[in-house]
GROMACS .gro file of C-alpha atoms in nm:
model
  227
    1MET     CA    1   1.134  -1.741  -0.529
    2SER     CA    2   1.121  -1.674  -0.162
    3GLY     CA    3   1.309  -1.747   0.165
    4ALA     CA    4   1.232  -1.703   0.524
    5ASP     CA    5   1.444  -1.507   0.776
    6GLY     CA    6   1.258  -1.516   1.119
    7THR     CA    7   0.932  -1.338   1.070
    8ILE     CA    8   1.048  -1.205   0.724
    9THR     CA    9   0.970  -1.384   0.396
   10TRP     CA   10   1.194  -1.266   0.120
   11LEU     CA   11   1.031  -1.237  -0.221
   12ALA     CA   12   1.221  -1.208  -0.542
   13HIS     CA   13   1.080  -0.951  -0.766
   14VAL     CA   14   1.280  -0.870  -1.092
   15LYS     CA   15   1.609  -0.733  -0.944
   16VAL     CA   16   1.451  -0.630  -0.609
   17ARG     CA   17   1.432  -0.832  -0.290
   18LEU     CA   18   1.106  -0.761  -0.100
   19ALA     CA   19   1.059  -0.800   0.272
   20LEU     CA   20   0.728  -0.943   0.370
   21HIS     CA   21   0.689  -0.924   0.743
   22GLU     CA   22   0.462  -1.154   0.952
   23LEU     CA   23   0.331  -0.936   1.240
   24ARG     CA   24   0.080  -1.195   1.368
   25ASP     CA   25  -0.002  -1.550   1.252
   26GLY     CA   26  -0.344  -1.700   1.235
   27GLU     CA   27  -0.589  -1.881   1.017
   28GLY     CA   28  -0.800  -1.740   0.735
   29ARG     CA   29  -0.749  -1.448   0.495
   30PRO     CA   30  -0.445  -1.222   0.567
   31LEU     CA   31  -0.457  -0.858   0.613
   32LEU     CA   32  -0.165  -0.687   0.424
   33LEU     CA   33  -0.036  -0.354   0.552
   34LEU     CA   34   0.111  -0.112   0.305
   35HIS     CA   35   0.317   0.175   0.463
   36GLY     CA   36   0.326   0.539   0.373
   37LEU     CA   37   0.607   0.724   0.175
   38GLY     CA   38   0.936   0.714   0.366
   39GLU     CA   39   0.804   0.462   0.620
   40HIS     CA   40   0.832   0.088   0.666
   41THR     CA   41   0.634  -0.199   0.814
   42PRO     CA   42   0.564  -0.134   1.177
   43SER     CA   43   0.700  -0.358   1.439
   44ALA     CA   44   0.360  -0.457   1.567
   45VAL     CA   45  -0.006  -0.469   1.445
   46PRO     CA   46  -0.153  -0.120   1.453
   47GLN     CA   47  -0.436  -0.071   1.707
   48ALA     CA   48  -0.685  -0.002   1.432
   49ALA     CA   49  -0.608  -0.346   1.289
   50ALA     CA   50  -0.592  -0.543   1.613
   51SER     CA   51  -0.944  -0.705   1.578
   52TRP     CA   52  -0.857  -0.848   1.233
   53PRO     CA   53  -0.950  -1.225   1.262
   54GLY     CA   54  -0.675  -1.360   1.046
   55PRO     CA   55  -0.294  -1.323   0.999
   56VAL     CA   56  -0.157  -0.974   0.966
   57LEU     CA   57   0.157  -0.906   0.750
   58GLY     CA   58   0.327  -0.593   0.618
   59LEU     CA   59   0.516  -0.535   0.295
   60ASP     CA   60   0.819  -0.308   0.279
   61LEU     CA   61   0.789  -0.142  -0.065
   62THR     CA   62   1.081  -0.120  -0.294
   63GLY     CA   63   1.331   0.147  -0.155
   64HIS     CA   64   1.187   0.125   0.209
   65GLY     CA   65   1.253  -0.077   0.510
   66ARG     CA   66   1.427  -0.405   0.461
   67SER     CA   67   1.348  -0.424   0.087
   68SER     CA   68   1.621  -0.342  -0.153
   69ARG     CA   69   1.654  -0.014  -0.352
   70ALA     CA   70   1.586   0.020  -0.727
   71PRO     CA   71   1.913   0.037  -0.902
   72GLY     CA   72   1.912   0.379  -1.074
   73GLY     CA   73   1.570   0.477  -0.930
   74GLY     CA   74   1.272   0.474  -1.154
   75TYR     CA   75   1.014   0.469  -0.869
   76THR     CA   76   0.657   0.494  -0.966
   77ALA     CA   77   0.333   0.388  -0.790
   78GLU     CA   78   0.296   0.123  -1.065
   79ILE     CA   79   0.636  -0.023  -0.983
   80LEU     CA   80   0.514  -0.046  -0.606
   81MET     CA   81   0.191  -0.192  -0.729
   82ALA     CA   82   0.385  -0.473  -0.886
   83ASP     CA   83   0.566  -0.520  -0.545
   84VAL     CA   84   0.209  -0.585  -0.391
   85ASP     CA   85   0.125  -0.818  -0.689
   86ALA     CA   86   0.430  -1.030  -0.594
   87ALA     CA   87   0.314  -1.045  -0.229
   88LEU     CA   88  -0.025  -1.147  -0.340
   89ALA     CA   89   0.111  -1.420  -0.553
   90HIS     CA   90   0.274  -1.554  -0.245
   91LEU     CA   91  -0.019  -1.499  -0.001
   92GLY     CA   92  -0.329  -1.549  -0.214
   93PRO     CA   93  -0.638  -1.340  -0.169
   94ALA     CA   94  -0.602  -1.066   0.103
   95THR     CA   95  -0.745  -0.745   0.241
   96LEU     CA   96  -0.522  -0.439   0.218
   97LEU     CA   97  -0.482  -0.157   0.460
   98GLY     CA   98  -0.262   0.124   0.307
   99ARG     CA   99  -0.137   0.443   0.474
  100GLY     CA  100  -0.066   0.742   0.249
  101LEU     CA  101   0.124   0.618  -0.055
  102GLY     CA  102   0.028   0.274   0.037
  103GLY     CA  103  -0.332   0.363   0.021
  104TYR     CA  104  -0.293   0.481  -0.348
  105VAL     CA  105  -0.079   0.164  -0.422
  106GLY     CA  106  -0.357  -0.036  -0.267
  107LEU     CA  107  -0.623   0.132  -0.483
  108LEU     CA  108  -0.422   0.047  -0.808
  109ILE     CA  109  -0.379  -0.322  -0.716
  110ALA     CA  110  -0.745  -0.362  -0.629
  111GLY     CA  111  -0.835  -0.255  -0.977
  112ALA     CA  112  -0.549  -0.458  -1.140
  113ARG     CA  113  -0.598  -0.774  -0.943
  114PRO     CA  114  -0.959  -0.761  -0.830
  115GLU     CA  115  -0.987  -1.140  -0.782
  116LEU     CA  116  -0.708  -1.120  -0.517
  117VAL     CA  117  -0.790  -0.811  -0.326
  118ARG     CA  118  -1.079  -0.860  -0.095
  119GLY     CA  119  -1.117  -0.496   0.007
  120THR     CA  120  -0.883  -0.205   0.030
  121VAL     CA  121  -0.881   0.065   0.308
  122ILE     CA  122  -0.722   0.396   0.228
  123ALA     CA  123  -0.591   0.572   0.541
  124ASP     CA  124  -0.410   0.905   0.609
  125GLY     CA  125  -0.032   0.890   0.589
  126PRO     CA  126   0.280   1.027   0.418
  127GLY     CA  127   0.262   1.041   0.029
  128LEU     CA  128  -0.120   1.034  -0.001
  129ALA     CA  129  -0.126   1.338  -0.225
  130GLY     CA  130   0.165   1.239  -0.465
  131GLY     CA  131   0.254   1.498  -0.721
  132GLY     CA  132  -0.104   1.607  -0.770
  133PRO     CA  133  -0.310   1.583  -1.093
  134ALA     CA  134  -0.064   1.771  -1.305
  135PRO     CA  135   0.321   1.839  -1.307
  136HIS     CA  136   0.442   2.101  -1.081
  137SER     CA  137   0.740   2.162  -0.848
  138PRO     CA  138   0.661   1.961  -0.536
  139ALA     CA  139   0.831   1.981  -0.192
  140VAL     CA  140   1.069   1.705  -0.143
  141LEU     CA  141   1.056   1.501   0.180
  142ALA     CA  142   1.381   1.472   0.366
  143PRO     CA  143   1.451   1.125   0.500
  144PRO     CA  144   1.467   1.114   0.889
  145SER     CA  145   1.814   1.102   1.037
  146ALA     CA  146   1.976   1.158   0.688
  147SER     CA  147   2.313   1.175   0.837
  148SER     CA  148   2.285   0.821   0.978
  149ASP     CA  149   2.436   0.505   0.833
  150ASP     CA  150   2.300   0.440   0.478
  151ASP     CA  151   2.264   0.079   0.569
  152ASP     CA  152   2.005   0.162   0.839
  153PRO     CA  153   1.697  -0.027   0.718
  154SER     CA  154   1.456   0.237   0.870
  155LEU     CA  155   1.587   0.489   0.614
  156PRO     CA  156   1.423   0.497   0.275
  157ASP     CA  157   1.603   0.554  -0.055
  158PRO     CA  158   1.626   0.934  -0.100
  159MET     CA  159   1.548   0.868  -0.484
  160ALA     CA  160   1.221   0.709  -0.387
  161LEU     CA  161   1.125   1.015  -0.184
  162VAL     CA  162   1.211   1.244  -0.469
  163GLU     CA  163   1.044   1.053  -0.748
  164LEU     CA  164   0.738   0.937  -0.554
  165THR     CA  165   0.669   1.286  -0.431
  166ARG     CA  166   0.637   1.395  -0.798
  167ASP     CA  167   0.416   1.105  -0.888
  168ILE     CA  168   0.132   1.236  -1.102
  169ARG     CA  169  -0.222   1.127  -1.005
  170PRO     CA  170  -0.497   1.237  -1.240
  171ASP     CA  171  -0.848   1.197  -1.102
  172ASP     CA  172  -0.975   0.998  -1.394
  173TYR     CA  173  -0.674   0.762  -1.368
  174ALA     CA  174  -0.750   0.671  -1.007
  175THR     CA  175  -1.126   0.629  -1.058
  176THR     CA  176  -1.061   0.384  -1.345
  177TYR     CA  177  -0.909   0.144  -1.086
  178VAL     CA  178  -1.210   0.184  -0.862
  179ARG     CA  179  -1.446   0.085  -1.155
  180GLN     CA  180  -1.220  -0.211  -1.230
  181ALA     CA  181  -1.238  -0.325  -0.867
  182LEU     CA  182  -1.613  -0.275  -0.850
  183GLN     CA  183  -1.690  -0.460  -1.173
  184PHE     CA  184  -1.455  -0.761  -1.138
  185SER     CA  185  -1.394  -0.813  -0.752
  186GLY     CA  186  -1.755  -0.944  -0.679
  187LEU     CA  187  -1.771  -0.693  -0.395
  188ASP     CA  188  -2.047  -0.425  -0.380
  189GLU     CA  189  -1.815  -0.189  -0.194
  190PRO     CA  190  -1.455  -0.285  -0.249
  191ILE     CA  191  -1.297   0.048  -0.147
  192ALA     CA  192  -1.309   0.210   0.191
  193VAL     CA  193  -1.171   0.563   0.243
  194ALA     CA  194  -1.084   0.638   0.606
  195ALA     CA  195  -0.852   0.926   0.521
  196VAL     CA  196  -0.936   1.261   0.651
  197VAL     CA  197  -0.710   1.442   0.414
  198ARG     CA  198  -0.854   1.409   0.052
  199PRO     CA  199  -0.627   1.533  -0.228
  200PRO     CA  200  -0.802   1.567  -0.566
  201TRP     CA  201  -0.755   1.206  -0.679
  202LEU     CA  202  -0.899   1.078  -0.348
  203ALA     CA  203  -1.196   1.316  -0.348
  204ALA     CA  204  -1.271   1.188  -0.693
  205VAL     CA  205  -1.243   0.828  -0.566
  206ALA     CA  206  -1.471   0.888  -0.268
  207ASP     CA  207  -1.747   1.000  -0.508
  208GLU     CA  208  -1.747   0.677  -0.701
  209PRO     CA  209  -2.013   0.406  -0.660
  210GLY     CA  210  -1.868   0.115  -0.452
  211VAL     CA  211  -1.656   0.352  -0.231
  212VAL     CA  212  -1.752   0.387   0.141
  213GLY     CA  213  -1.630   0.657   0.376
  214GLU     CA  214  -1.576   0.485   0.709
  215PRO     CA  215  -1.321   0.448   0.992
  216VAL     CA  216  -1.051   0.192   0.949
  217ALA     CA  217  -1.180  -0.049   1.220
  218ASP     CA  218  -1.534  -0.036   1.071
  219ALA     CA  219  -1.393  -0.106   0.715
  220LEU     CA  220  -1.195  -0.395   0.832
  221ALA     CA  221  -1.474  -0.549   1.013
  222ARG     CA  222  -1.682  -0.526   0.709
  223PHE     CA  223  -1.414  -0.676   0.480
  224ALA     CA  224  -1.346  -0.958   0.728
  225ALA     CA  225  -1.701  -1.070   0.695
  226VAL     CA  226  -1.688  -1.107   0.313
  227GLY     CA  227  -1.599  -1.437   0.136
   0.00000   0.00000   0.00000
Protein backbone atom coordinates (compact mmCIF):
# COMPACT_ATOMS: atom_id res chain seq x y z
CA MET A 1 0.00 0.00 0.00
CA SER A 2 1.31 3.44 -0.79
CA GLY A 3 0.14 6.99 -1.06
CA ALA A 4 1.65 10.15 -2.50
CA ASP A 5 2.27 13.38 -0.58
CA GLY A 6 3.94 15.90 -2.89
CA THR A 7 7.27 14.37 -3.87
CA ILE A 8 6.97 11.70 -1.16
CA THR A 9 5.43 8.30 -1.75
CA TRP A 10 4.42 6.58 1.47
CA LEU A 11 5.07 2.85 1.60
CA ALA A 12 3.44 0.64 4.21
CA HIS A 13 5.91 -1.92 5.55
CA VAL A 14 4.60 -4.06 8.42
CA LYS A 15 3.84 -1.43 11.14
CA VAL A 16 6.15 1.22 9.70
CA ARG A 17 5.40 3.95 7.18
CA LEU A 18 8.36 4.58 4.89
CA ALA A 19 9.01 7.87 3.08
CA LEU A 20 10.27 7.45 -0.49
CA HIS A 21 11.36 10.86 -1.81
CA GLU A 22 11.47 11.74 -5.49
CA LEU A 23 14.43 14.09 -5.96
CA ARG A 24 14.32 14.15 -9.74
CA ASP A 25 11.92 12.57 -12.20
CA GLY A 26 12.86 11.04 -15.51
CA GLU A 27 12.70 7.96 -17.68
CA GLY A 28 14.56 4.71 -17.29
CA ARG A 29 15.95 2.82 -14.35
CA PRO A 30 15.91 4.76 -11.06
CA LEU A 31 18.83 5.48 -8.77
CA LEU A 32 17.87 4.91 -5.13
CA LEU A 33 19.85 6.80 -2.47
CA LEU A 34 20.32 5.19 0.95
CA HIS A 35 21.52 7.59 3.66
CA GLY A 36 23.95 7.05 6.51
CA LEU A 37 23.22 6.38 10.17
CA GLY A 38 21.43 9.33 11.77
CA GLU A 39 20.86 11.02 8.41
CA HIS A 40 17.90 11.31 6.06
CA THR A 41 17.31 11.73 2.34
CA PRO A 42 18.97 14.91 1.04
CA SER A 43 16.81 17.71 -0.32
CA ALA A 44 18.51 17.60 -3.73
CA VAL A 45 20.41 15.15 -5.90
CA PRO A 46 24.04 14.92 -4.66
CA GLN A 47 26.63 16.26 -7.07
CA ALA A 48 28.22 12.83 -7.49
CA ALA A 49 24.90 11.49 -8.78
CA ALA A 50 23.98 14.49 -10.93
CA SER A 51 24.80 12.73 -14.21
CA TRP A 52 22.56 9.74 -13.54
CA PRO A 53 20.34 9.53 -16.65
CA GLY A 54 17.12 8.37 -14.99
CA PRO A 55 14.99 9.34 -12.00
CA VAL A 56 16.65 9.76 -8.60
CA LEU A 57 14.90 8.87 -5.36
CA GLY A 58 15.86 8.55 -1.72
CA LEU A 59 14.46 6.30 0.98
CA ASP A 60 14.26 7.35 4.62
CA LEU A 61 15.08 4.17 6.50
CA THR A 62 13.01 3.17 9.53
CA GLY A 63 13.68 5.53 12.44
CA HIS A 64 15.13 8.22 10.17
CA GLY A 65 13.78 11.27 8.38
CA ARG A 66 10.07 11.20 7.60
CA SER A 67 9.74 7.43 8.04
CA SER A 68 8.15 6.25 11.25
CA ARG A 69 10.06 4.81 14.19
CA ALA A 70 10.06 1.13 15.15
CA PRO A 71 7.90 0.66 18.25
CA GLY A 72 10.17 -0.75 20.95
CA GLY A 73 13.29 -0.52 18.82
CA GLY A 74 14.73 -3.73 17.41
CA TYR A 75 16.79 -1.97 14.72
CA THR A 76 19.12 -4.17 12.67
CA ALA A 77 20.67 -3.83 9.24
CA GLU A 78 18.42 -6.68 8.11
CA ILE A 79 15.30 -4.75 9.17
CA LEU A 80 16.53 -1.81 7.08
CA MET A 81 17.27 -4.18 4.20
CA ALA A 82 13.57 -5.09 4.31
CA ASP A 83 12.78 -1.35 4.03
CA VAL A 84 14.74 -1.26 0.78
CA ASP A 85 13.01 -4.42 -0.38
CA ALA A 86 9.67 -2.62 0.04
CA ALA A 87 10.97 0.29 -2.03
CA LEU A 88 12.19 -2.04 -4.78
CA ALA A 89 8.82 -3.78 -4.83
CA HIS A 90 7.36 -0.34 -5.63
CA LEU A 91 10.06 0.86 -8.04
CA GLY A 92 11.20 -2.29 -9.80
CA PRO A 93 14.87 -2.77 -10.75
CA ALA A 94 17.11 0.05 -9.48
CA THR A 95 20.73 0.99 -8.91
CA LEU A 96 21.67 1.80 -5.31
CA LEU A 97 24.00 4.45 -3.90
CA GLY A 98 24.50 4.04 -0.16
CA ARG A 99 26.38 6.24 2.32
CA GLY A 100 27.79 4.58 5.42
CA LEU A 101 25.04 2.44 6.93
CA GLY A 102 23.14 2.77 3.65
CA GLY A 103 26.10 1.25 1.82
CA TYR A 104 26.05 -1.82 4.06
CA VAL A 105 22.28 -2.15 3.70
CA GLY A 106 22.69 -1.76 -0.06
CA LEU A 107 25.18 -4.63 -0.10
CA LEU A 108 22.77 -6.88 1.80
CA ILE A 109 19.84 -6.22 -0.53
CA ALA A 110 22.11 -6.67 -3.57
CA GLY A 111 22.68 -10.24 -2.44
CA ALA A 112 19.14 -10.85 -1.25
CA ARG A 113 17.39 -9.40 -4.34
CA PRO A 114 19.99 -9.70 -7.11
CA GLU A 115 17.33 -9.64 -9.81
CA LEU A 116 16.19 -6.18 -8.69
CA VAL A 117 19.49 -4.48 -7.83
CA ARG A 118 21.39 -3.34 -10.91
CA GLY A 119 24.55 -2.33 -9.14
CA THR A 120 25.35 -1.06 -5.65
CA VAL A 121 27.80 1.72 -4.79
CA ILE A 122 29.17 1.83 -1.22
CA ALA A 123 30.35 5.30 -0.19
CA ASP A 124 31.75 6.83 2.99
CA GLY A 125 29.27 8.02 5.60
CA PRO A 126 28.04 7.58 9.17
CA GLY A 127 27.52 4.02 10.33
CA LEU A 128 29.86 2.41 7.81
CA ALA A 129 31.73 0.39 10.45
CA GLY A 130 28.73 -0.71 12.49
CA GLY A 131 29.67 -2.62 15.64
CA GLY A 132 32.67 -4.32 14.06
CA PRO A 133 33.14 -8.05 13.46
CA ALA A 134 32.57 -9.06 17.10
CA PRO A 135 30.71 -7.71 20.17
CA HIS A 136 32.35 -4.87 22.09
CA SER A 137 31.40 -1.59 23.76
CA PRO A 138 30.98 0.91 20.91
CA ALA A 139 30.75 4.65 21.01
CA VAL A 140 27.16 5.82 20.67
CA LEU A 141 26.30 8.59 18.24
CA ALA A 142 24.34 11.47 19.75
CA PRO A 143 21.53 12.78 17.55
CA PRO A 144 22.08 16.38 16.39
CA SER A 145 20.12 19.03 18.28
CA ALA A 146 18.91 16.41 20.74
CA SER A 147 17.12 19.08 22.76
CA SER A 148 14.93 20.00 19.79
CA ASP A 149 11.33 18.99 19.24
CA ASP A 150 11.04 15.19 19.06
CA ASP A 151 8.70 15.62 16.08
CA ASP A 152 11.46 17.23 14.00
CA PRO A 153 11.76 14.87 10.99
CA SER A 154 15.48 15.58 10.72
CA LEU A 155 16.11 13.84 14.06
CA PRO A 156 16.62 10.06 14.04
CA ASP A 157 15.23 7.73 16.66
CA PRO A 158 17.90 7.62 19.41
CA MET A 159 17.22 3.89 19.75
CA ALA A 160 18.25 3.45 16.11
CA LEU A 161 21.58 5.14 16.83
CA VAL A 162 22.27 2.92 19.82
CA GLU A 163 21.28 -0.37 18.23
CA LEU A 164 22.75 0.18 14.76
CA THR A 165 26.07 1.37 16.21
CA ARG A 166 26.28 -2.07 17.85
CA ASP A 167 25.28 -3.98 14.71
CA ILE A 168 27.80 -6.82 14.31
CA ARG A 169 29.24 -7.28 10.81
CA PRO A 170 31.38 -10.41 10.43
CA ASP A 171 33.56 -10.40 7.32
CA ASP A 172 32.28 -13.74 6.02
CA TYR A 173 28.67 -12.63 6.47
CA ALA A 174 29.22 -9.57 4.27
CA THR A 175 31.12 -11.48 1.60
CA THR A 176 28.31 -14.03 1.34
CA TYR A 177 26.06 -11.27 0.00
CA VAL A 178 28.70 -10.27 -2.55
CA ARG A 179 28.82 -13.83 -3.83
CA GLN A 180 25.05 -14.00 -4.03
CA ALA A 181 24.98 -10.79 -6.07
CA LEU A 182 27.75 -11.99 -8.37
CA GLN A 183 26.13 -15.37 -8.97
CA PHE A 184 22.54 -14.29 -9.52
CA SER A 185 22.48 -10.66 -10.72
CA GLY A 186 23.87 -11.36 -14.18
CA LEU A 187 26.42 -8.57 -13.66
CA ASP A 188 30.14 -9.26 -13.81
CA GLU A 189 30.90 -6.52 -11.28
CA PRO A 190 27.75 -5.80 -9.26
CA ILE A 191 29.40 -4.01 -6.32
CA ALA A 192 31.45 -0.81 -6.37
CA VAL A 193 33.40 0.40 -3.34
CA ALA A 194 33.94 4.16 -3.42
CA ALA A 195 34.57 4.46 0.33
CA VAL A 196 38.02 5.51 1.50
CA VAL A 197 37.40 4.27 5.04
CA ARG A 198 37.34 0.48 5.00
CA PRO A 199 36.32 -1.27 8.21
CA PRO A 200 37.07 -5.02 8.33
CA TRP A 201 33.85 -6.12 6.64
CA LEU A 202 34.37 -3.69 3.75
CA ALA A 203 38.04 -4.59 3.34
CA ALA A 204 36.93 -8.22 2.97
CA VAL A 205 34.23 -7.22 0.48
CA ALA A 206 36.71 -5.19 -1.58
CA ASP A 207 38.89 -8.29 -2.05
CA GLU A 208 36.04 -10.36 -3.51
CA PRO A 209 35.64 -11.11 -7.23
CA GLY A 210 32.97 -8.87 -8.75
CA VAL A 211 33.85 -5.87 -6.57
CA VAL A 212 35.44 -2.77 -8.12
CA GLY A 213 37.10 0.10 -6.28
CA GLU A 214 36.18 3.31 -8.09
CA PRO A 215 34.78 6.82 -7.48
CA VAL A 216 31.02 7.23 -7.15
CA ALA A 217 30.59 9.03 -10.47
CA ASP A 218 32.54 6.35 -12.36
CA ALA A 219 30.58 3.54 -10.72
CA LEU A 220 27.25 5.16 -11.54
CA ALA A 221 28.28 5.71 -15.16
CA ARG A 222 29.18 2.02 -15.40
CA PHE A 223 25.93 0.85 -13.85
CA ALA A 224 23.87 3.25 -15.99
CA ALA A 225 25.22 1.46 -19.06
CA VAL A 226 24.12 -2.04 -18.00
CA GLY A 227 20.79 -3.51 -19.02
